[in-house]
Amino acid sequence: MGRHLWLLVTGCVWSVMMYLLFEHEIKPYFEYQKAPTYQAMFRDRKHAEFQRRSVWFADKRIGDAESLSEPVDGGGFRMRSRMLMHMRSFGGPSLPDDRAYMTSEFRLDSTLLLADFRLNGNLQGLPVSARGERQGDKMLLSYNLVILKKDGILVDFPRDATLSDNFLPYQGGGRLEDGKKWKIKMFDLGNMISMNKDHRVDMTELYAAVVDREKPPSSNSDKAAWKVWVRKQPSDEFAMYELWVDDEGTLLEQHMKINKLPCRIVLESRRAVNPDELKTFEWGVVPPK
């Protein structure tokens, strides 16, 4: 009788442990859907759009970022961005030039799949660059980071995947709804340019979830937006990024922490750009001299 009771108790304990393991460690991964695709973002877009954002560290404005997305002849889209900010507030070695300037260009083919991308910049006087070209379900990557150079690295990259980076892991997409969860494919540029021992390219996945609906902290309007948490793992207690996204899927505000202090990226303006304006378009964010 005692032996059977012991087996029953241990069986119940095992079942409870397996249930908790599934609920907290396994189930969360299955709840997250694929990220919004470029097809969903651009299939109804017929015009070019310009966005400008400010970058804040604690209460100090340290930079600006601009982006321009435009349809191209023959179908497809081109997305370009410029970012310039001061790095001194983040700590680390003190260099004569504390500015970071980055440009990017992403090209979508006629089926609105990512065809290739280019990243170029100058981080506190040090030039960096990276590029990628789609080859089926893989991305052929190359990068040059001063002391580190790699050519022709094949990385798994599904055909309908979107690509983001550490600066703006979510750059907009389809309409959100309460409880929506999805995965973000991120190109870990931060790992590439850091002086850690890895020096490798990572295509990592982050986990985004709509957690609330509220007014963005920096907004002067009382209009509510979707609050999104982006975590490294679905079960993480705290978010790596907090986002506020409007009903059209536009990123209004992003918060992250650097050295335990808040870094905010805030949308300041957004407007359509007509074909005549595109011919003479000039960036407000320009390379440092």
PDB file of C-alpha atoms in Angstrom:
ATOM      1  CA  MET A   1       0.000   0.000   0.000  1.00  0.00           C
ATOM      2  CA  GLY A   2       2.810   2.372   0.948  1.00  0.00           C
ATOM      3  CA  ARG A   3       4.642   1.612  -2.306  1.00  0.00           C
ATOM      4  CA  HIS A   4       1.556   2.366  -4.401  1.00  0.00           C
ATOM      5  CA  LEU A   5       0.914   5.574  -2.456  1.00  0.00           C
ATOM      6  CA  TRP A   6       4.519   6.675  -3.030  1.00  0.00           C
ATOM      7  CA  LEU A   7       4.204   6.009  -6.763  1.00  0.00           C
ATOM      8  CA  LEU A   8       0.954   7.974  -6.848  1.00  0.00           C
ATOM      9  CA  VAL A   9       2.497  10.942  -5.017  1.00  0.00           C
ATOM     10  CA  THR A  10       5.640  11.005  -7.165  1.00  0.00           C
ATOM     11  CA  GLY A  11       3.492  10.668 -10.291  1.00  0.00           C
ATOM     12  CA  CYS A  12       1.388  13.663  -9.244  1.00  0.00           C
ATOM     13  CA  VAL A  13       4.487  15.719  -8.446  1.00  0.00           C
ATOM     14  CA  TRP A  14       5.995  14.808 -11.830  1.00  0.00           C
ATOM     15  CA  SER A  15       2.770  15.798 -13.603  1.00  0.00           C
ATOM     16  CA  VAL A  16       2.685  19.154 -11.811  1.00  0.00           C
ATOM     17  CA  MET A  17       6.340  19.795 -12.682  1.00  0.00           C
ATOM     18  CA  MET A  18       5.742  18.968 -16.344  1.00  0.00           C
ATOM     19  CA  TYR A  19       2.662  21.212 -16.410  1.00  0.00           C
ATOM     20  CA  LEU A  20       4.607  24.123 -14.916  1.00  0.00           C
ATOM     21  CA  LEU A  21       7.484  23.514 -17.325  1.00  0.00           C
ATOM     22  CA  PHE A  22       5.099  23.570 -20.294  1.00  0.00           C
ATOM     23  CA  GLU A  23       3.201  26.643 -19.089  1.00  0.00           C
ATOM     24  CA  HIS A  24       6.262  28.757 -18.266  1.00  0.00           C
ATOM     25  CA  GLU A  25       9.035  27.507 -20.566  1.00  0.00           C
ATOM     26  CA  ILE A  26       7.504  25.825 -23.634  1.00  0.00           C
ATOM     27  CA  LYS A  27       4.008  27.195 -24.257  1.00  0.00           C
ATOM     28  CA  PRO A  28       5.129  30.878 -24.480  1.00  0.00           C
ATOM     29  CA  TYR A  29       7.234  30.099 -27.565  1.00  0.00           C
ATOM     30  CA  PHE A  30       4.237  28.645 -29.417  1.00  0.00           C
ATOM     31  CA  GLU A  31       2.061  31.662 -28.603  1.00  0.00           C
ATOM     32  CA  TYR A  32       4.257  34.014 -30.629  1.00  0.00           C
ATOM     33  CA  GLN A  33       3.359  34.399 -34.299  1.00  0.00           C
ATOM     34  CA  LYS A  34       5.536  35.410 -37.219  1.00  0.00           C
ATOM     35  CA  ALA A  35       6.486  39.063 -37.431  1.00  0.00           C
ATOM     36  CA  PRO A  36       4.468  41.347 -39.739  1.00  0.00           C
ATOM     37  CA  THR A  37       5.813  40.902 -43.257  1.00  0.00           C
ATOM     38  CA  TYR A  38       6.948  43.585 -45.660  1.00  0.00           C
ATOM     39  CA  GLN A  39       3.990  42.558 -47.837  1.00  0.00           C
ATOM     40  CA  ALA A  40       1.615  43.503 -45.014  1.00  0.00           C
ATOM     41  CA  MET A  41       3.429  46.787 -44.450  1.00  0.00           C
ATOM     42  CA  PHE A  42       3.626  47.996 -48.046  1.00  0.00           C
ATOM     43  CA  ARG A  43       1.003  46.232 -50.174  1.00  0.00           C
ATOM     44  CA  ASP A  44      -1.429  49.165 -49.869  1.00  0.00           C
ATOM     45  CA  ARG A  45       1.207  51.907 -49.939  1.00  0.00           C
ATOM     46  CA  LYS A  46       1.327  53.939 -53.152  1.00  0.00           C
ATOM     47  CA  HIS A  47       3.295  56.968 -51.975  1.00  0.00           C
ATOM     48  CA  ALA A  48       6.590  57.833 -50.323  1.00  0.00           C
ATOM     49  CA  GLU A  49       6.665  58.645 -46.622  1.00  0.00           C
ATOM     50  CA  PHE A  50       9.142  60.580 -44.481  1.00  0.00           C
ATOM     51  CA  GLN A  51       9.517  60.247 -40.704  1.00  0.00           C
ATOM     52  CA  ARG A  52      11.692  62.173 -38.266  1.00  0.00           C
ATOM     53  CA  ARG A  53      12.535  61.119 -34.694  1.00  0.00           C
ATOM     54  CA  SER A  54      14.452  62.617 -31.796  1.00  0.00           C
ATOM     55  CA  VAL A  55      16.796  60.607 -29.572  1.00  0.00           C
ATOM     56  CA  TRP A  56      16.950  61.337 -25.826  1.00  0.00           C
ATOM     57  CA  PHE A  57      19.209  60.010 -23.067  1.00  0.00           C
ATOM     58  CA  ALA A  58      17.779  60.707 -19.618  1.00  0.00           C
ATOM     59  CA  ASP A  59      16.401  64.257 -20.159  1.00  0.00           C
ATOM     60  CA  LYS A  60      18.978  65.369 -22.718  1.00  0.00           C
ATOM     61  CA  ARG A  61      18.435  65.378 -26.465  1.00  0.00           C
ATOM     62  CA  ILE A  62      21.454  63.629 -27.987  1.00  0.00           C
ATOM     63  CA  GLY A  63      20.481  63.015 -31.601  1.00  0.00           C
ATOM     64  CA  ASP A  64      18.071  62.753 -34.511  1.00  0.00           C
ATOM     65  CA  ALA A  65      16.956  60.022 -36.899  1.00  0.00           C
ATOM     66  CA  GLU A  66      15.150  60.245 -40.250  1.00  0.00           C
ATOM     67  CA  SER A  67      13.699  57.641 -42.585  1.00  0.00           C
ATOM     68  CA  LEU A  68      12.276  57.690 -46.105  1.00  0.00           C
ATOM     69  CA  SER A  69      10.379  54.832 -47.745  1.00  0.00           C
ATOM     70  CA  GLU A  70       9.458  55.104 -51.410  1.00  0.00           C
ATOM     71  CA  PRO A  71       8.055  52.936 -54.221  1.00  0.00           C
ATOM     72  CA  VAL A  72      10.490  52.170 -57.040  1.00  0.00           C
ATOM     73  CA  ASP A  73       9.980  51.704 -60.768  1.00  0.00           C
ATOM     74  CA  GLY A  74       9.082  48.138 -61.666  1.00  0.00           C
ATOM     75  CA  GLY A  75       7.560  47.436 -58.268  1.00  0.00           C
ATOM     76  CA  GLY A  76       9.026  47.110 -54.816  1.00  0.00           C
ATOM     77  CA  PHE A  77      10.128  49.653 -52.244  1.00  0.00           C
ATOM     78  CA  ARG A  78      13.294  51.291 -51.042  1.00  0.00           C
ATOM     79  CA  MET A  79      13.729  52.246 -47.384  1.00  0.00           C
ATOM     80  CA  ARG A  80      16.509  54.604 -46.333  1.00  0.00           C
ATOM     81  CA  SER A  81      17.458  56.081 -42.974  1.00  0.00           C
ATOM     82  CA  ARG A  82      19.962  58.476 -41.398  1.00  0.00           C
ATOM     83  CA  MET A  83      20.882  58.736 -37.710  1.00  0.00           C
ATOM     84  CA  LEU A  84      23.286  61.086 -35.916  1.00  0.00           C
ATOM     85  CA  MET A  85      23.768  61.179 -32.157  1.00  0.00           C
ATOM     86  CA  HIS A  86      26.346  61.943 -29.468  1.00  0.00           C
ATOM     87  CA  MET A  87      27.719  58.955 -27.538  1.00  0.00           C
ATOM     88  CA  ARG A  88      29.465  60.672 -24.609  1.00  0.00           C
ATOM     89  CA  SER A  89      26.445  60.276 -22.322  1.00  0.00           C
ATOM     90  CA  PHE A  90      26.660  56.481 -22.603  1.00  0.00           C
ATOM     91  CA  GLY A  91      30.011  56.335 -20.810  1.00  0.00           C
ATOM     92  CA  GLY A  92      32.997  54.290 -21.974  1.00  0.00           C
ATOM     93  CA  PRO A  93      36.299  55.614 -23.355  1.00  0.00           C
ATOM     94  CA  SER A  94      36.430  59.363 -23.951  1.00  0.00           C
ATOM     95  CA  LEU A  95      37.261  60.057 -27.594  1.00  0.00           C
ATOM     96  CA  PRO A  96      37.776  63.431 -29.329  1.00  0.00           C
ATOM     97  CA  ASP A  97      34.779  62.742 -31.590  1.00  0.00           C
ATOM     98  CA  ASP A  98      31.810  61.308 -29.676  1.00  0.00           C
ATOM     99  CA  ARG A  99      29.393  61.302 -32.614  1.00  0.00           C
ATOM    100  CA  ALA A 100      27.810  58.240 -34.196  1.00  0.00           C
ATOM    101  CA  TYR A 101      26.447  58.530 -37.730  1.00  0.00           C
ATOM    102  CA  MET A 102      24.704  55.625 -39.458  1.00  0.00           C
ATOM    103  CA  THR A 103      22.945  55.246 -42.794  1.00  0.00           C
ATOM    104  CA  SER A 104      20.940  52.300 -44.047  1.00  0.00           C
ATOM    105  CA  GLU A 105      19.229  51.270 -47.258  1.00  0.00           C
ATOM    106  CA  PHE A 106      16.877  48.304 -47.591  1.00  0.00           C
ATOM    107  CA  ARG A 107      15.499  47.264 -50.979  1.00  0.00           C
ATOM    108  CA  LEU A 108      12.348  45.187 -51.463  1.00  0.00           C
ATOM    109  CA  ASP A 109      11.768  43.375 -54.748  1.00  0.00           C
ATOM    110  CA  SER A 110       8.541  43.436 -56.780  1.00  0.00           C
ATOM    111  CA  THR A 111       7.024  40.773 -54.500  1.00  0.00           C
ATOM    112  CA  LEU A 112       7.865  42.946 -51.457  1.00  0.00           C
ATOM    113  CA  LEU A 113      10.480  40.547 -50.103  1.00  0.00           C
ATOM    114  CA  LEU A 114      13.791  41.842 -48.787  1.00  0.00           C
ATOM    115  CA  ALA A 115      16.300  41.683 -51.648  1.00  0.00           C
ATOM    116  CA  ASP A 116      19.349  43.375 -50.114  1.00  0.00           C
ATOM    117  CA  PHE A 117      20.476  45.938 -47.571  1.00  0.00           C
ATOM    118  CA  ARG A 118      23.399  48.252 -46.846  1.00  0.00           C
ATOM    119  CA  LEU A 119      24.576  49.780 -43.565  1.00  0.00           C
ATOM    120  CA  ASN A 120      27.342  52.377 -43.413  1.00  0.00           C
ATOM    121  CA  GLY A 121      28.511  54.655 -40.673  1.00  0.00           C
ATOM    122  CA  ASN A 122      31.104  56.235 -38.501  1.00  0.00           C
ATOM    123  CA  LEU A 123      31.156  55.482 -34.784  1.00  0.00           C
ATOM    124  CA  GLN A 124      33.244  57.999 -32.868  1.00  0.00           C
ATOM    125  CA  GLY A 125      35.655  58.329 -35.760  1.00  0.00           C
ATOM    126  CA  LEU A 126      35.728  54.616 -36.660  1.00  0.00           C
ATOM    127  CA  PRO A 127      34.154  53.570 -40.000  1.00  0.00           C
ATOM    128  CA  VAL A 128      31.805  50.566 -40.062  1.00  0.00           C
ATOM    129  CA  SER A 129      29.834  48.932 -42.863  1.00  0.00           C
ATOM    130  CA  ALA A 130      27.706  45.872 -43.499  1.00  0.00           C
ATOM    131  CA  ARG A 131      25.717  44.547 -46.436  1.00  0.00           C
ATOM    132  CA  GLY A 132      23.491  41.606 -47.186  1.00  0.00           C
ATOM    133  CA  GLU A 133      22.043  39.999 -50.294  1.00  0.00           C
ATOM    134  CA  ARG A 134      19.272  37.443 -50.338  1.00  0.00           C
ATOM    135  CA  GLN A 135      20.049  33.993 -51.712  1.00  0.00           C
ATOM    136  CA  GLY A 136      16.907  31.893 -51.438  1.00  0.00           C
ATOM    137  CA  ASP A 137      16.182  31.261 -47.763  1.00  0.00           C
ATOM    138  CA  LYS A 138      19.547  32.639 -46.688  1.00  0.00           C
ATOM    139  CA  MET A 139      21.214  36.034 -46.468  1.00  0.00           C
ATOM    140  CA  LEU A 140      24.777  36.484 -47.734  1.00  0.00           C
ATOM    141  CA  LEU A 141      26.402  38.886 -45.261  1.00  0.00           C
ATOM    142  CA  SER A 142      29.623  40.877 -45.376  1.00  0.00           C
ATOM    143  CA  TYR A 143      30.909  43.486 -42.953  1.00  0.00           C
ATOM    144  CA  ASN A 144      33.940  45.658 -42.269  1.00  0.00           C
ATOM    145  CA  LEU A 145      34.418  46.875 -38.699  1.00  0.00           C
ATOM    146  CA  VAL A 146      37.867  48.456 -38.586  1.00  0.00           C
ATOM    147  CA  ILE A 147      39.773  45.503 -37.094  1.00  0.00           C
ATOM    148  CA  LEU A 148      37.278  42.887 -38.194  1.00  0.00           C
ATOM    149  CA  LYS A 149      36.303  42.045 -41.753  1.00  0.00           C
ATOM    150  CA  LYS A 150      34.165  39.184 -43.043  1.00  0.00           C
ATOM    151  CA  ASP A 151      32.937  38.401 -46.547  1.00  0.00           C
ATOM    152  CA  GLY A 152      30.300  35.964 -47.715  1.00  0.00           C
ATOM    153  CA  ILE A 153      28.712  34.579 -44.537  1.00  0.00           C
ATOM    154  CA  LEU A 154      25.478  32.688 -45.230  1.00  0.00           C
ATOM    155  CA  VAL A 155      22.850  33.125 -42.513  1.00  0.00           C
ATOM    156  CA  ASP A 156      19.406  31.507 -42.420  1.00  0.00           C
ATOM    157  CA  PHE A 157      16.759  34.084 -43.305  1.00  0.00           C
ATOM    158  CA  PRO A 158      13.190  33.053 -44.260  1.00  0.00           C
ATOM    159  CA  ARG A 159      11.838  34.607 -47.455  1.00  0.00           C
ATOM    160  CA  ASP A 160       9.079  36.593 -45.754  1.00  0.00           C
ATOM    161  CA  ALA A 161      11.157  37.714 -42.758  1.00  0.00           C
ATOM    162  CA  THR A 162      11.676  41.366 -41.902  1.00  0.00           C
ATOM    163  CA  LEU A 163      14.971  42.738 -40.669  1.00  0.00           C
ATOM    164  CA  SER A 164      15.635  45.189 -37.857  1.00  0.00           C
ATOM    165  CA  ASP A 165      18.522  46.218 -35.620  1.00  0.00           C
ATOM    166  CA  ASN A 166      19.304  47.110 -32.010  1.00  0.00           C
ATOM    167  CA  PHE A 167      18.502  50.797 -32.511  1.00  0.00           C
ATOM    168  CA  LEU A 168      14.906  50.287 -33.688  1.00  0.00           C
ATOM    169  CA  PRO A 169      13.928  46.609 -33.353  1.00  0.00           C
ATOM    170  CA  TYR A 170      10.357  47.405 -34.458  1.00  0.00           C
ATOM    171  CA  GLN A 171       9.962  49.908 -37.272  1.00  0.00           C
ATOM    172  CA  GLY A 172       6.244  49.620 -37.843  1.00  0.00           C
ATOM    173  CA  GLY A 173       3.982  47.126 -39.491  1.00  0.00           C
ATOM    174  CA  GLY A 174       0.421  45.895 -39.594  1.00  0.00           C
ATOM    175  CA  ARG A 175      -2.347  46.920 -37.244  1.00  0.00           C
ATOM    176  CA  LEU A 176      -2.048  45.624 -33.696  1.00  0.00           C
ATOM    177  CA  GLU A 177      -4.699  44.326 -31.343  1.00  0.00           C
ATOM    178  CA  ASP A 178      -5.033  43.439 -27.681  1.00  0.00           C
ATOM    179  CA  GLY A 179      -2.963  40.365 -26.810  1.00  0.00           C
ATOM    180  CA  LYS A 180      -1.131  40.142 -30.151  1.00  0.00           C
ATOM    181  CA  LYS A 181       2.273  38.428 -29.946  1.00  0.00           C
ATOM    182  CA  TRP A 182       4.913  38.030 -32.622  1.00  0.00           C
ATOM    183  CA  LYS A 183       8.602  37.357 -33.223  1.00  0.00           C
ATOM    184  CA  ILE A 184      11.097  39.956 -34.418  1.00  0.00           C
ATOM    185  CA  LYS A 185      14.109  38.904 -36.480  1.00  0.00           C
ATOM    186  CA  MET A 186      16.962  41.189 -35.467  1.00  0.00           C
ATOM    187  CA  PHE A 187      20.346  41.788 -37.094  1.00  0.00           C
ATOM    188  CA  ASP A 188      22.586  42.183 -34.039  1.00  0.00           C
ATOM    189  CA  LEU A 189      24.751  45.066 -35.216  1.00  0.00           C
ATOM    190  CA  GLY A 190      25.540  45.947 -31.606  1.00  0.00           C
ATOM    191  CA  ASN A 191      27.332  42.629 -31.126  1.00  0.00           C
ATOM    192  CA  MET A 192      29.345  43.206 -34.282  1.00  0.00           C
ATOM    193  CA  ILE A 193      30.641  46.629 -33.328  1.00  0.00           C
ATOM    194  CA  SER A 194      31.263  45.881 -29.649  1.00  0.00           C
ATOM    195  CA  MET A 195      34.705  44.863 -28.516  1.00  0.00           C
ATOM    196  CA  ASN A 196      33.576  41.578 -26.971  1.00  0.00           C
ATOM    197  CA  LYS A 197      35.158  38.216 -27.662  1.00  0.00           C
ATOM    198  CA  ASP A 198      32.464  36.966 -30.040  1.00  0.00           C
ATOM    199  CA  HIS A 199      32.794  39.392 -32.956  1.00  0.00           C
ATOM    200  CA  ARG A 200      30.153  37.462 -34.832  1.00  0.00           C
ATOM    201  CA  VAL A 201      26.980  38.207 -36.735  1.00  0.00           C
ATOM    202  CA  ASP A 202      23.825  37.109 -34.971  1.00  0.00           C
ATOM    203  CA  MET A 203      20.379  36.922 -36.503  1.00  0.00           C
ATOM    204  CA  THR A 204      18.483  36.690 -33.244  1.00  0.00           C
ATOM    205  CA  GLU A 205      14.780  36.526 -32.441  1.00  0.00           C
ATOM    206  CA  LEU A 206      13.076  38.804 -29.948  1.00  0.00           C
ATOM    207  CA  TYR A 207       9.540  38.377 -28.659  1.00  0.00           C
ATOM    208  CA  ALA A 208       7.040  41.230 -28.896  1.00  0.00           C
ATOM    209  CA  ALA A 209       3.646  41.354 -27.191  1.00  0.00           C
ATOM    210  CA  VAL A 210       0.895  43.954 -26.830  1.00  0.00           C
ATOM    211  CA  VAL A 211       0.505  44.424 -23.066  1.00  0.00           C
ATOM    212  CA  ASP A 212      -1.652  47.542 -22.651  1.00  0.00           C
ATOM    213  CA  ARG A 213      -3.231  50.556 -24.292  1.00  0.00           C
ATOM    214  CA  GLU A 214      -2.215  53.980 -22.985  1.00  0.00           C
ATOM    215  CA  LYS A 215      -1.003  57.460 -23.861  1.00  0.00           C
ATOM    216  CA  PRO A 216       2.653  57.529 -25.013  1.00  0.00           C
ATOM    217  CA  PRO A 217       4.713  59.190 -22.235  1.00  0.00           C
ATOM    218  CA  SER A 218       6.159  61.958 -24.436  1.00  0.00           C
ATOM    219  CA  SER A 219       2.953  62.722 -26.339  1.00  0.00           C
ATOM    220  CA  ASN A 220       1.128  66.032 -25.962  1.00  0.00           C
ATOM    221  CA  SER A 221      -2.070  64.323 -27.062  1.00  0.00           C
ATOM    222  CA  ASP A 222      -4.367  62.261 -24.845  1.00  0.00           C
ATOM    223  CA  LYS A 223      -4.887  59.717 -27.629  1.00  0.00           C
ATOM    224  CA  ALA A 224      -4.073  56.179 -26.510  1.00  0.00           C
ATOM    225  CA  ALA A 225      -1.730  53.828 -28.359  1.00  0.00           C
ATOM    226  CA  TRP A 226      -0.801  50.161 -28.085  1.00  0.00           C
ATOM    227  CA  LYS A 227       1.936  49.503 -25.533  1.00  0.00           C
ATOM    228  CA  VAL A 228       4.288  46.729 -26.633  1.00  0.00           C
ATOM    229  CA  TRP A 229       6.958  44.914 -24.672  1.00  0.00           C
ATOM    230  CA  VAL A 230       9.876  43.364 -26.537  1.00  0.00           C
ATOM    231  CA  ARG A 231      11.646  40.636 -24.561  1.00  0.00           C
ATOM    232  CA  LYS A 232      14.725  38.522 -25.166  1.00  0.00           C
ATOM    233  CA  GLN A 233      12.790  35.442 -24.024  1.00  0.00           C
ATOM    234  CA  PRO A 234       8.984  35.102 -23.778  1.00  0.00           C
ATOM    235  CA  SER A 235       9.148  34.355 -20.050  1.00  0.00           C
ATOM    236  CA  ASP A 236      11.397  37.312 -19.136  1.00  0.00           C
ATOM    237  CA  GLU A 237       9.970  39.421 -16.309  1.00  0.00           C
ATOM    238  CA  PHE A 238      11.228  42.709 -17.762  1.00  0.00           C
ATOM    239  CA  ALA A 239      11.262  44.085 -21.305  1.00  0.00           C
ATOM    240  CA  MET A 240      14.366  45.049 -23.282  1.00  0.00           C
ATOM    241  CA  TYR A 241      12.290  47.643 -25.142  1.00  0.00           C
ATOM    242  CA  GLU A 242       8.971  49.364 -24.449  1.00  0.00           C
ATOM    243  CA  LEU A 243       7.129  50.635 -27.523  1.00  0.00           C
ATOM    244  CA  TRP A 244       4.023  52.713 -28.162  1.00  0.00           C
ATOM    245  CA  VAL A 245       2.401  52.052 -31.545  1.00  0.00           C
ATOM    246  CA  ASP A 246      -0.620  53.812 -33.078  1.00  0.00           C
ATOM    247  CA  ASP A 247      -3.630  52.131 -34.683  1.00  0.00           C
ATOM    248  CA  GLU A 248      -1.981  52.201 -38.119  1.00  0.00           C
ATOM    249  CA  GLY A 249       1.115  50.357 -36.900  1.00  0.00           C
ATOM    250  CA  THR A 250       3.394  53.423 -36.735  1.00  0.00           C
ATOM    251  CA  LEU A 251       6.001  53.471 -33.979  1.00  0.00           C
ATOM    252  CA  LEU A 252       5.374  56.603 -31.889  1.00  0.00           C
ATOM    253  CA  GLU A 253       7.868  56.105 -29.088  1.00  0.00           C
ATOM    254  CA  GLN A 254      10.473  53.615 -27.891  1.00  0.00           C
ATOM    255  CA  HIS A 255      12.159  53.252 -24.492  1.00  0.00           C
ATOM    256  CA  MET A 256      15.226  51.194 -23.622  1.00  0.00           C
ATOM    257  CA  LYS A 257      17.815  51.423 -20.855  1.00  0.00           C
ATOM    258  CA  ILE A 258      21.532  52.054 -21.275  1.00  0.00           C
ATOM    259  CA  ASN A 259      23.653  52.062 -18.116  1.00  0.00           C
ATOM    260  CA  LYS A 260      20.367  51.913 -16.179  1.00  0.00           C
ATOM    261  CA  LEU A 261      19.243  55.265 -17.615  1.00  0.00           C
ATOM    262  CA  PRO A 262      16.336  55.634 -20.082  1.00  0.00           C
ATOM    263  CA  CYS A 263      17.019  56.205 -23.761  1.00  0.00           C
ATOM    264  CA  ARG A 264      13.942  57.432 -25.650  1.00  0.00           C
ATOM    265  CA  ILE A 265      13.289  57.624 -29.373  1.00  0.00           C
ATOM    266  CA  VAL A 266      10.253  59.787 -30.157  1.00  0.00           C
ATOM    267  CA  LEU A 267       8.427  60.331 -33.458  1.00  0.00           C
ATOM    268  CA  GLU A 268       8.311  64.083 -34.147  1.00  0.00           C
ATOM    269  CA  SER A 269       6.819  64.228 -37.627  1.00  0.00           C
ATOM    270  CA  ARG A 270       5.458  62.013 -40.371  1.00  0.00           C
ATOM    271  CA  ARG A 271       4.299  63.059 -43.820  1.00  0.00           C
ATOM    272  CA  ALA A 272       3.725  61.875 -47.368  1.00  0.00           C
ATOM    273  CA  VAL A 273       6.261  62.946 -49.992  1.00  0.00           C
ATOM    274  CA  ASN A 274       5.053  63.518 -53.563  1.00  0.00           C
ATOM    275  CA  PRO A 275       7.116  62.555 -56.659  1.00  0.00           C
ATOM    276  CA  ASP A 276       8.213  66.138 -57.336  1.00  0.00           C
ATOM    277  CA  GLU A 277       9.539  66.492 -53.779  1.00  0.00           C
ATOM    278  CA  LEU A 278      11.468  63.238 -54.120  1.00  0.00           C
ATOM    279  CA  LYS A 279      13.467  64.656 -57.010  1.00  0.00           C
ATOM    280  CA  THR A 280      14.905  67.383 -54.778  1.00  0.00           C
ATOM    281  CA  PHE A 281      14.693  65.613 -51.419  1.00  0.00           C
ATOM    282  CA  GLU A 282      17.403  66.550 -48.917  1.00  0.00           C
ATOM    283  CA  TRP A 283      18.134  64.925 -45.575  1.00  0.00           C
ATOM    284  CA  GLY A 284      18.034  67.034 -42.442  1.00  0.00           C
ATOM    285  CA  VAL A 285      20.430  64.603 -40.741  1.00  0.00           C
ATOM    286  CA  VAL A 286      23.802  65.002 -42.466  1.00  0.00           C
ATOM    287  CA  PRO A 287      27.223  63.367 -41.936  1.00  0.00           C
ATOM    288  CA  PRO A 288      29.468  64.936 -39.291  1.00  0.00           C
ATOM    289  CA  LYS A 289      32.296  67.093 -40.612  1.00  0.00           C
TER     290      LYS A 289
END
